[in-house]
Amino acid sequence: MKITTPPVVIEISVRTLFRRFNRWRLARAERHYILCADVEQERAREAHLNVAYYQKQAAMARSAQINL
């Protein structure tokens, strides 16, 4: 049977704490990037809708000029 000295026990707990901190940090970064991707997707959708709206307005204006 191997007797574990206190510094080894402390080292094991520090490693465990470091691993937990690393996992938490990576999970937090992942949530952040997913949120950023959602925001960018919403901005792109709004931009697409704006382009479609102004294209429709331009087509209606051309149509009105032709019908005069």
Coordinates of N, CA, C and O in Angstrom, one line a residue:
M1 N 0.8 -1.2 0.0 CA 0.0 0.0 0.0 C 0.9 1.2 0.0 O 1.8 1.3 0.8
K2 N 0.5 2.2 -0.9 CA 1.3 3.4 -1.0 C 0.8 4.5 -0.1 O -0.5 4.7 -0.1
I3 N 1.6 5.1 0.6 CA 1.2 6.2 1.5 C 1.3 7.5 0.7 O 2.4 7.8 0.2
T4 N 0.2 8.3 0.6 CA 0.2 9.5 -0.1 C 0.6 10.7 0.8 O 0.1 10.8 1.9
T5 N 1.6 11.5 0.4 CA 2.0 12.6 1.2 C 1.1 13.8 0.9 O 0.5 13.9 -0.1
P6 N 1.0 14.7 1.8 CA 0.1 15.9 1.7 C 0.4 16.7 0.4 O -0.6 17.1 -0.3
P7 N 1.7 16.9 0.0 CA 1.9 17.7 -1.2 C 1.2 17.0 -2.5 O 0.7 17.7 -3.4
V8 N 1.3 15.7 -2.5 CA 0.7 15.0 -3.7 C -0.9 15.2 -3.6 O -1.5 15.4 -4.6
V9 N -1.5 15.1 -2.4 CA -2.9 15.3 -2.3 C -3.3 16.7 -2.8 O -4.3 16.9 -3.5
I10 N -2.5 17.7 -2.4 CA -2.7 19.1 -2.8 C -2.6 19.2 -4.3 O -3.4 19.8 -4.9
E11 N -1.6 18.6 -4.9 CA -1.4 18.6 -6.3 C -2.6 18.0 -7.0 O -3.0 18.5 -8.0
I12 N -3.1 16.9 -6.5 CA -4.3 16.3 -7.2 C -5.5 17.2 -7.1 O -6.2 17.4 -8.1
S13 N -5.7 17.8 -6.0 CA -6.9 18.7 -5.9 C -6.7 20.0 -6.8 O -7.6 20.5 -7.3
V14 N -5.5 20.5 -6.9 CA -5.2 21.6 -7.7 C -5.4 21.2 -9.2 O -6.1 22.0 -10.0
R15 N -5.0 20.0 -9.6 CA -5.3 19.6 -11.0 C -6.8 19.5 -11.2 O -7.3 19.9 -12.3
T16 N -7.5 19.0 -10.3 CA -8.9 18.8 -10.4 C -9.6 20.2 -10.5 O -10.5 20.4 -11.4
L17 N -9.2 21.1 -9.7 CA -9.7 22.5 -9.7 C -9.4 23.1 -11.1 O -10.2 23.8 -11.7
F18 N -8.2 22.9 -11.6 CA -7.8 23.5 -12.8 C -8.6 22.9 -14.0 O -9.1 23.6 -14.9
R19 N -8.8 21.6 -14.0 CA -9.7 21.0 -15.0 C -11.1 21.5 -14.9 O -11.7 21.8 -16.0
R20 N -11.6 21.6 -13.7 CA -13.0 22.2 -13.6 C -13.1 23.6 -14.1 O -14.0 24.0 -14.8
F21 N -12.1 24.4 -13.8 CA -12.0 25.8 -14.2 C -11.9 25.9 -15.7 O -12.6 26.6 -16.4
N22 N -11.1 25.0 -16.3 CA -10.9 25.0 -17.8 C -12.2 24.6 -18.4 O -12.6 25.2 -19.5
R23 N -12.9 23.6 -17.9 CA -14.2 23.2 -18.5 C -15.2 24.3 -18.4 O -15.9 24.6 -19.4
W24 N -15.3 25.0 -17.3 CA -16.2 26.1 -17.1 C -15.8 27.2 -18.1 O -16.7 27.8 -18.7
R25 N -14.6 27.5 -18.3 CA -14.1 28.6 -19.2 C -14.5 28.3 -20.6 O -15.0 29.1 -21.3
L26 N -14.3 27.0 -21.0 CA -14.6 26.6 -22.4 C -16.1 26.6 -22.6 O -16.6 27.0 -23.7
A27 N -16.9 26.2 -21.6 CA -18.3 26.2 -21.8 C -18.8 27.6 -21.9 O -19.7 27.9 -22.7
R28 N -18.3 28.5 -21.1 CA -18.7 29.9 -21.1 C -18.3 30.5 -22.5 O -19.1 31.3 -23.1
A29 N -17.2 30.2 -23.0 CA -16.8 30.7 -24.3 C -17.7 30.2 -25.4 O -18.1 30.9 -26.3
E30 N -18.1 28.9 -25.3 CA -19.0 28.3 -26.3 C -20.3 29.0 -26.2 O -20.9 29.4 -27.3
R31 N -20.9 29.3 -25.1 CA -22.2 30.0 -24.9 C -22.1 31.4 -25.6 O -23.0 31.8 -26.2
H32 N -20.9 32.0 -25.3 CA -20.7 33.4 -25.8 C -20.7 33.4 -27.4 O -21.4 34.2 -28.0
Y33 N -20.0 32.4 -28.0 CA -19.9 32.4 -29.4 C -21.2 32.0 -30.0 O -21.6 32.4 -31.1
I34 N -22.0 31.1 -29.4 CA -23.3 30.7 -29.9 C -24.2 31.9 -29.9 O -25.0 32.2 -30.8
L35 N -24.2 32.7 -28.8 CA -25.0 33.9 -28.7 C -24.6 34.9 -29.8 O -25.5 35.5 -30.5
C36 N -23.3 35.1 -30.0 CA -22.8 36.0 -31.1 C -23.3 35.5 -32.4 O -23.7 36.4 -33.3
A37 N -23.3 34.2 -32.7 CA -23.7 33.7 -34.0 C -25.2 34.0 -34.2 O -25.7 34.3 -35.3
D38 N -26.0 33.8 -33.1 CA -27.4 34.1 -33.2 C -27.7 35.6 -33.5 O -28.6 35.9 -34.3
V39 N -27.0 36.4 -32.9 CA -27.1 37.9 -33.1 C -26.8 38.2 -34.6 O -27.5 38.9 -35.3
E40 N -25.7 37.6 -35.1 CA -25.2 37.9 -36.4 C -26.3 37.3 -37.4 O -26.5 38.0 -38.5
Q41 N -26.8 36.2 -37.1 CA -27.8 35.6 -38.0 C -29.1 36.5 -38.0 O -29.7 36.7 -39.1
E42 N -29.5 37.1 -36.9 CA -30.6 38.0 -36.9 C -30.3 39.3 -37.7 O -31.2 39.7 -38.4
R43 N -29.1 39.8 -37.5 CA -28.8 41.0 -38.3 C -28.8 40.7 -39.8 O -29.2 41.5 -40.6
A44 N -28.3 39.5 -40.2 CA -28.3 39.2 -41.6 C -29.7 39.0 -42.1 O -30.0 39.5 -43.3
R45 N -30.6 38.5 -41.3 CA -32.0 38.3 -41.7 C -32.7 39.7 -41.9 O -33.4 39.9 -42.9
E46 N -32.4 40.6 -41.0 CA -33.0 41.9 -41.1 C -32.4 42.7 -42.3 O -33.2 43.4 -43.0
A47 N -31.1 42.5 -42.6 CA -30.5 43.1 -43.7 C -31.2 42.6 -45.0 O -31.5 43.3 -45.9
H48 N -31.4 41.3 -45.0 CA -32.0 40.7 -46.2 C -33.5 41.2 -46.4 O -33.9 41.5 -47.5
L49 N -34.2 41.4 -45.3 CA -35.5 41.9 -45.4 C -35.5 43.4 -45.9 O -36.4 43.8 -46.7
N50 N -34.5 44.1 -45.4 CA -34.4 45.5 -45.8 C -34.1 45.6 -47.3 O -34.7 46.4 -48.0
V51 N -33.2 44.8 -47.8 CA -32.9 44.8 -49.2 C -34.2 44.4 -50.0 O -34.5 45.1 -51.0
A52 N -34.9 43.4 -49.6 CA -36.1 43.0 -50.3 C -37.1 44.1 -50.3 O -37.8 44.4 -51.3
Y53 N -37.3 44.8 -49.2 CA -38.2 45.9 -49.1 C -37.8 47.0 -50.1 O -38.7 47.5 -50.9
Y54 N -36.6 47.4 -50.2 CA -36.2 48.5 -51.1 C -36.2 48.1 -52.5 O -36.5 48.9 -53.4
Q55 N -35.9 46.8 -52.8 CA -36.1 46.3 -54.2 C -37.5 46.4 -54.6 O -37.8 46.8 -55.7
K56 N -38.4 46.0 -53.7 CA -39.9 46.1 -54.0 C -40.3 47.5 -54.3 O -41.0 47.8 -55.2
Q57 N -39.8 48.5 -53.4 CA -40.1 49.9 -53.6 C -39.6 50.4 -55.0 O -40.3 51.1 -55.7
A58 N -38.4 50.0 -55.3 CA -37.8 50.4 -56.6 C -38.6 49.9 -57.8 O -38.9 50.6 -58.8
A59 N -39.0 48.6 -57.7 CA -39.8 48.0 -58.7 C -41.2 48.7 -58.9 O -41.6 49.0 -60.0
M60 N -41.8 49.1 -57.8 CA -43.0 49.8 -57.8 C -42.9 51.2 -58.4 O -43.7 51.6 -59.2
A61 N -41.8 51.8 -58.1 CA -41.5 53.2 -58.7 C -41.3 53.1 -60.2 O -41.8 53.9 -60.9
R62 N -40.5 52.1 -60.6 CA -40.4 51.9 -62.1 C -41.7 51.6 -62.7 O -42.0 52.1 -63.8
S63 N -42.5 50.8 -62.1 CA -43.8 50.4 -62.7 C -44.7 51.6 -62.8 O -45.4 51.8 -63.8
A64 N -44.6 52.5 -61.8 CA -45.4 53.7 -61.8 C -45.0 54.7 -62.9 O -45.8 55.3 -63.5
Q65 N -43.7 54.7 -63.1 CA -43.2 55.6 -64.2 C -43.6 55.0 -65.6 O -43.9 55.8 -66.5
I66 N -43.6 53.7 -65.7 CA -43.9 53.1 -67.0 C -45.4 53.3 -67.3 O -45.8 53.6 -68.4
N67 N -46.2 53.3 -66.3 CA -47.7 53.4 -66.4 C -48.1 54.8 -66.7 O -49.3 55.1 -67.0
L68 N -47.3 55.8 -66.4 CA -47.6 57.2 -66.7 C -47.7 57.5 -68.1 O -48.0 57.6 -69.0

